[in-house]
XYZ file of C-alpha atoms in Angstrom:
414
model
C 0.000 0.000 0.000
C 1.057 3.612 -0.359
C 1.911 6.150 0.784
C 3.246 5.374 4.231
C 2.422 7.704 7.102
C 5.360 7.443 9.498
C 7.849 4.876 8.199
C 8.358 3.141 4.891
C 7.954 -0.368 6.358
C 4.202 0.292 6.603
C 3.978 -0.306 2.838
C 4.924 -3.986 3.112
C 2.882 -5.820 5.763
C 2.492 -9.481 6.563
C -0.453 -10.542 8.719
C -1.266 -6.882 9.214
C 2.112 -5.895 10.639
C 4.871 -3.951 8.873
C 7.844 -6.196 8.221
C 10.624 -5.886 10.772
C 13.568 -3.539 10.362
C 15.820 -6.580 9.978
C 13.710 -8.095 7.182
C 13.332 -4.735 5.451
C 17.095 -4.142 5.505
C 17.823 -7.707 4.356
C 15.476 -7.604 1.370
C 16.241 -3.999 0.464
C 19.930 -4.686 -0.047
C 19.303 -8.060 -1.665
C 17.029 -6.476 -4.299
C 19.226 -3.390 -4.671
C 22.403 -5.385 -5.235
C 20.688 -7.802 -7.630
C 19.403 -4.889 -9.733
C 22.777 -3.186 -9.601
C 24.543 -6.332 -10.815
C 22.148 -7.099 -13.663
C 21.242 -3.709 -15.113
C 22.231 -3.004 -18.682
C 25.201 -0.651 -19.203
C 23.039 1.723 -21.225
C 20.663 2.189 -18.266
C 22.703 3.513 -15.383
C 19.843 4.558 -13.122
C 18.009 2.346 -10.666
C 14.199 1.998 -10.656
C 12.382 5.002 -9.212
C 11.318 4.971 -5.559
C 7.812 3.511 -5.927
C 8.844 1.046 -8.603
C 11.748 -0.212 -6.483
C 9.501 -0.715 -3.455
C 6.977 -2.569 -5.622
C 9.672 -4.961 -6.869
C 10.857 -5.374 -3.291
C 7.330 -6.072 -2.005
C 6.799 -8.838 -4.567
C 10.175 -10.326 -3.607
C 9.301 -10.204 0.109
C 5.942 -11.909 -0.460
C 7.538 -14.649 -2.563
C 10.414 -15.286 -0.140
C 8.160 -15.244 2.931
C 5.703 -17.571 1.152
C 2.532 -15.630 1.884
C -0.774 -17.338 1.042
C -2.535 -14.216 -0.185
C -1.215 -10.789 -1.209
C -3.371 -7.677 -1.396
C -1.744 -5.148 -3.731
C -2.922 -1.543 -3.929
C -2.090 0.279 -7.154
C -0.003 3.419 -6.908
C -1.505 5.972 -9.291
C -4.127 5.018 -11.819
C -3.926 1.388 -12.799
C -3.449 0.795 -16.514
C 0.176 1.960 -16.556
C 0.979 1.523 -12.875
C 3.938 -0.727 -12.143
C 1.778 -2.899 -9.874
C -0.265 -3.899 -12.945
C 2.067 -6.743 -13.955
C -0.010 -9.348 -12.118
C -1.528 -11.336 -14.959
C -4.033 -13.495 -13.116
C -5.089 -12.041 -9.755
C -7.831 -13.743 -7.745
C -10.058 -10.665 -7.829
C -9.875 -6.943 -8.708
C -11.628 -3.990 -7.093
C -12.204 -0.349 -8.009
C -13.380 1.868 -5.148
C -15.017 5.298 -5.404
C -13.524 7.435 -8.150
C -12.451 11.003 -7.538
C -10.593 13.792 -9.319
C -6.931 13.401 -8.361
C -3.500 13.177 -10.024
C -5.002 14.931 -13.055
C -1.619 15.601 -14.674
C -1.100 11.837 -14.959
C -4.588 10.325 -15.132
C -6.559 13.006 -16.956
C -8.801 15.870 -15.923
C -12.199 14.151 -16.077
C -13.789 11.291 -14.167
C -14.197 9.407 -17.436
C -10.465 9.553 -18.205
C -9.637 8.494 -14.665
C -12.134 5.618 -14.870
C -10.414 4.408 -18.047
C -7.082 4.313 -16.218
C -8.555 2.546 -13.184
C -10.255 -0.060 -15.369
C -6.856 -0.968 -16.769
C -6.363 -3.450 -13.913
C -9.222 -5.658 -15.167
C -8.097 -9.082 -16.394
C -9.760 -11.643 -18.712
C -12.019 -13.992 -16.775
C -11.045 -12.515 -13.392
C -14.069 -11.212 -11.455
C -13.936 -7.514 -10.587
C -16.067 -5.430 -8.253
C -16.820 -1.742 -7.975
C -19.106 0.462 -5.910
C -21.765 2.942 -6.983
C -20.184 5.557 -9.268
C -21.510 8.516 -11.306
C -23.211 7.311 -14.487
C -20.581 8.193 -17.103
C -17.519 6.876 -15.213
C -19.478 3.694 -14.454
C -20.167 3.283 -18.169
C -16.446 3.663 -18.868
C -15.658 0.934 -16.318
C -18.305 -1.280 -17.918
C -16.858 -0.698 -21.394
C -13.329 -1.429 -20.149
C -14.550 -4.658 -18.575
C -16.159 -5.691 -21.867
C -13.003 -4.769 -23.796
C -10.792 -6.772 -21.425
C -13.294 -9.657 -21.149
C -13.631 -9.168 -17.416
C -16.827 -9.985 -15.484
C -17.586 -6.787 -13.548
C -20.084 -6.600 -10.701
C -21.541 -3.853 -8.529
C -21.155 -4.366 -4.787
C -24.375 -4.394 -2.776
C -24.623 -2.005 0.165
C -23.176 -3.345 3.394
C -26.573 -3.712 5.077
C -27.614 -6.122 2.304
C -25.351 -8.690 3.998
C -27.195 -8.413 7.306
C -29.440 -11.356 8.047
C -31.331 -12.295 11.181
C -31.049 -8.733 12.553
C -27.291 -9.135 12.928
C -25.990 -5.625 12.315
C -22.624 -5.333 10.598
C -20.440 -2.740 12.269
C -17.563 -0.963 10.579
C -14.523 -0.115 12.659
C -13.897 2.951 10.513
C -15.864 6.013 11.565
C -17.569 8.286 9.118
C -18.510 5.744 6.464
C -16.908 6.967 3.237
C -14.496 9.281 5.027
C -12.675 6.378 6.571
C -11.202 5.391 3.209
C -10.237 8.828 1.923
C -13.767 9.442 0.689
C -14.074 5.948 -0.727
C -16.622 3.482 0.666
C -14.838 0.596 2.342
C -14.504 -2.579 0.286
C -17.595 -4.754 0.457
C -17.342 -8.229 1.962
C -16.657 -9.960 -1.413
C -13.470 -7.928 -1.739
C -12.395 -8.592 1.848
C -13.102 -12.304 1.707
C -10.341 -14.863 1.315
C -12.751 -16.859 -0.866
C -11.566 -16.388 -4.498
C -15.090 -15.974 -5.878
C -18.198 -15.449 -3.724
C -20.776 -18.234 -3.903
C -22.792 -18.162 -7.092
C -20.309 -16.223 -9.215
C -18.498 -19.225 -10.608
C -21.246 -20.430 -12.902
C -20.906 -19.555 -16.604
C -24.272 -17.776 -16.771
C -23.174 -15.405 -14.008
C -19.841 -14.700 -15.695
C -21.320 -13.881 -19.098
C -20.567 -10.468 -20.537
C -22.715 -10.051 -23.585
C -26.160 -9.716 -22.033
C -25.373 -7.878 -18.818
C -22.546 -5.474 -19.622
C -23.658 -4.074 -22.967
C -26.036 -1.130 -22.660
C -27.274 -2.102 -19.212
C -26.364 -1.330 -15.597
C -23.818 -3.660 -14.055
C -25.111 -6.868 -12.518
C -25.334 -6.776 -8.746
C -23.011 -9.180 -6.968
C -25.004 -11.719 -4.957
C -25.000 -11.381 -1.191
C -23.903 -14.181 1.095
C -23.689 -14.992 4.778
C -20.558 -13.328 6.207
C -18.478 -15.631 8.366
C -17.686 -14.786 11.978
C -14.130 -13.908 10.897
C -15.437 -11.443 8.278
C -17.804 -9.829 10.794
C -15.000 -9.433 13.311
C -12.661 -8.134 10.606
C -15.097 -5.396 9.619
C -15.680 -4.442 13.255
C -11.989 -4.387 14.207
C -10.719 -2.562 11.120
C -8.387 0.324 11.910
C -6.667 2.645 9.477
C -4.234 5.204 10.842
C -4.768 8.695 9.509
C -8.345 8.069 8.391
C -11.058 9.368 10.715
C -8.622 8.883 13.582
C -9.236 10.598 16.914
C -6.392 11.172 19.381
C -7.572 12.602 22.731
C -4.636 14.209 24.538
C -6.133 15.827 27.632
C -7.908 19.068 26.709
C -6.535 18.819 23.145
C -8.277 16.399 20.795
C -6.694 15.753 17.406
C -8.910 14.639 14.512
C -6.807 13.182 11.692
C -8.053 12.435 8.186
C -5.848 12.291 5.100
C -8.593 13.564 2.768
C -7.162 15.348 -0.279
C -9.848 15.247 -2.975
C -13.207 17.002 -3.242
C -15.230 13.923 -2.353
C -12.950 12.822 0.482
C -12.836 16.316 2.049
C -16.642 16.454 1.906
C -16.738 13.107 3.720
C -14.160 14.400 6.206
C -16.311 17.453 6.972
C -19.345 15.239 7.620
C -17.312 13.034 9.941
C -15.690 15.927 11.824
C -18.964 17.756 12.328
C -20.522 14.601 13.684
C -17.541 13.628 15.831
C -16.604 17.045 17.210
C -18.919 19.919 16.429
C -22.125 18.239 17.555
C -20.731 17.503 20.986
C -21.931 19.677 23.825
C -19.806 22.695 24.589
C -17.759 22.303 27.781
C -19.678 23.463 30.834
C -16.679 25.084 32.471
C -15.243 27.070 29.595
C -14.887 27.681 25.891
C -14.067 25.459 22.967
C -11.560 26.479 20.304
C -11.584 24.823 16.873
C -8.401 24.795 14.821
C -7.722 23.608 11.284
C -4.225 22.369 10.418
C -3.989 22.053 6.657
C -1.734 21.714 3.682
C -2.025 20.109 0.272
C 0.544 18.654 -2.082
C 0.786 18.109 -5.815
C -1.476 19.778 -8.355
C -4.576 19.949 -6.155
C -6.942 22.947 -6.070
C -6.192 24.122 -2.539
C -8.704 26.996 -2.558
C -11.519 24.657 -3.608
C -10.671 22.197 -0.825
C -10.560 24.985 1.775
C -13.986 26.252 0.752
C -15.420 22.836 1.548
C -14.146 23.222 5.133
C -16.023 26.489 5.833
C -19.024 24.745 7.493
C -16.732 23.547 10.291
C -16.468 27.153 11.622
C -12.831 27.114 12.680
C -11.517 29.775 15.039
C -8.016 29.486 13.554
C -6.541 28.086 10.360
C -2.919 26.951 10.635
C -0.710 26.135 7.655
C 2.788 24.680 7.420
C 4.940 22.640 5.032
C 5.626 18.951 5.662
C 8.895 19.567 7.470
C 8.913 17.968 10.911
C 11.355 20.484 12.394
C 13.549 23.372 11.279
C 16.516 24.813 13.126
C 16.070 27.913 15.243
C 18.572 29.735 13.039
C 16.243 29.313 10.070
C 13.116 30.095 12.062
C 11.353 32.952 10.339
C 8.780 33.083 13.125
C 5.053 33.119 12.759
C 3.622 34.709 9.634
C 0.067 35.851 9.134
C -1.747 35.376 5.861
C -3.053 38.786 4.859
C -4.948 40.214 1.867
C -4.904 40.712 -1.124
C -5.962 37.054 -1.020
C -9.197 36.834 1.001
C -9.065 34.405 3.882
C -11.055 31.411 2.621
C -12.231 30.344 6.086
C -13.049 33.801 7.493
C -10.793 33.130 10.468
C -7.274 34.210 11.478
C -4.783 32.207 9.435
C -1.219 31.549 10.560
C 1.722 29.976 8.766
C 4.540 28.162 10.567
C 7.847 26.980 9.091
C 7.447 23.379 10.296
C 5.035 20.895 11.813
C 6.571 20.908 15.278
C 6.143 24.670 15.686
C 2.587 24.555 14.364
C 1.611 21.778 16.787
C 3.305 23.488 19.738
C 1.422 26.716 19.039
C -1.905 24.891 18.776
C -1.377 22.876 21.965
C 0.187 25.704 24.039
C 1.865 23.187 26.351
C -1.404 21.388 27.132
C -0.606 18.210 25.180
C 1.749 16.009 27.227
C 3.388 14.750 24.011
C 4.410 18.247 22.944
C 6.626 20.821 24.606
C 5.314 24.324 25.158
C 6.150 26.832 22.384
C 9.565 28.355 22.912
C 9.773 32.024 23.806
C 11.911 33.500 21.045
C 11.874 37.043 22.362
C 10.374 38.239 19.107
C 7.122 40.154 18.950
C 4.651 37.751 17.367
C 1.763 38.946 15.327
C -1.246 39.986 17.470
C -3.305 37.115 16.039
C -0.726 34.649 17.329
C -0.637 36.315 20.748
C -4.386 36.483 21.211
C -4.744 32.955 19.933
C -2.222 31.701 22.480
C -4.286 33.159 25.314
C -7.513 31.631 24.027
C -5.884 28.248 23.505
C -4.335 28.254 26.989
C -7.660 29.065 28.653
C -10.039 26.966 26.519
C -11.638 23.979 28.205
C -11.430 22.034 24.944
C -9.278 22.397 21.823
C -10.469 20.457 18.788
C -7.964 20.251 15.938
C -8.762 18.868 12.482
C -5.664 17.824 10.528
C -6.457 17.218 6.856
C -5.566 17.955 3.234
C -2.614 15.609 2.835
C -1.645 12.109 3.961
C 1.934 13.369 4.237
C 0.749 16.071 6.669
C -1.180 13.516 8.714
C 1.848 11.207 8.771
C 4.104 14.005 10.012
C 1.628 14.908 12.753
C 1.341 11.258 13.830
C 5.124 11.033 14.010
C 5.140 13.865 16.561
C 2.003 12.933 18.512
C 2.723 9.185 18.767
C 6.508 8.596 18.781
C 5.944 4.844 19.269
C 4.884 4.623 15.600
C 8.452 5.432 14.577
C 9.885 2.433 16.415
């Protein structure tokens, strides 16, 4: 999977756990040296970062003799380096969104074409409800590649005998970056759900041409599946970290649909709670975005959260005091998109220390530099120190969320 949040070993997991430092080091150098020894003289460079880690992951899985490997594509699908698996057990396409437009295209239809590139002849594939045109593109790609494509039923369709299926991820779609979690057929270790193996169910001509996709049949989830859904955790997606009076809400949303889902989750998780009886509540947004994303559009979606402060910083964990330019205030001519005081810090550590004001046991109090900070920073410090509750939403980038987790939960770096 990618990207990682805190350390690169998260990308290669066996039985849910990142491989050990010893195994990572062993296989890294084994693959690196093998590539170095066998590369052609005309090609002096090694594979790029993601491609190297993909090769390494396949090597790890083969050497460790795993029974089942779940491989997430990097960007897109059709031309992604993970797409060398010729006969997977099953393929899945989750909710489509506008992202990586410089690589995948600037419309949902173009992106759907890229995503459908992972379909394989005769290999069942599943997707969730999509807008009409992108869904048609997926259907056409499935027909072109001779792949039986099915639409996943809603999760409650698998509930029988009043046994409610619970999802460990809060916020529904928000828990998967705006994408509904995989349905039970995609999570199952069974290669093909019951009923899908018969030729009439796998036929393409009648069901995929000019008609909606056939609905995958439901089945009785096993106890292991039910427990798996209930116990699912995903760091950095709808994650809540209560640290005394400071509560951190982390969600790596970075597309329009995922930020909308994040707002719904945050409002439900934080804003609908009763105000503290013994004092005020301060709401803070910590945000940045990477790549070619429309930052202004994403910020506008966050307006309904009614933040008291908006804090921005790059994805540097720490900068030296000598290079510390201090706190900067965003001022016109650009209008403040959230109608709240907006501050920029040179690194994550300084931003978090200012937000927490010494009230989070994991973070030191902000250092007194002797400089005269902007009035917005000074007044904000007073409010944050006296507030009964500080609720901080961290969103906009998985890299931002990973950097924040590294500082708030040092154990993740071990």
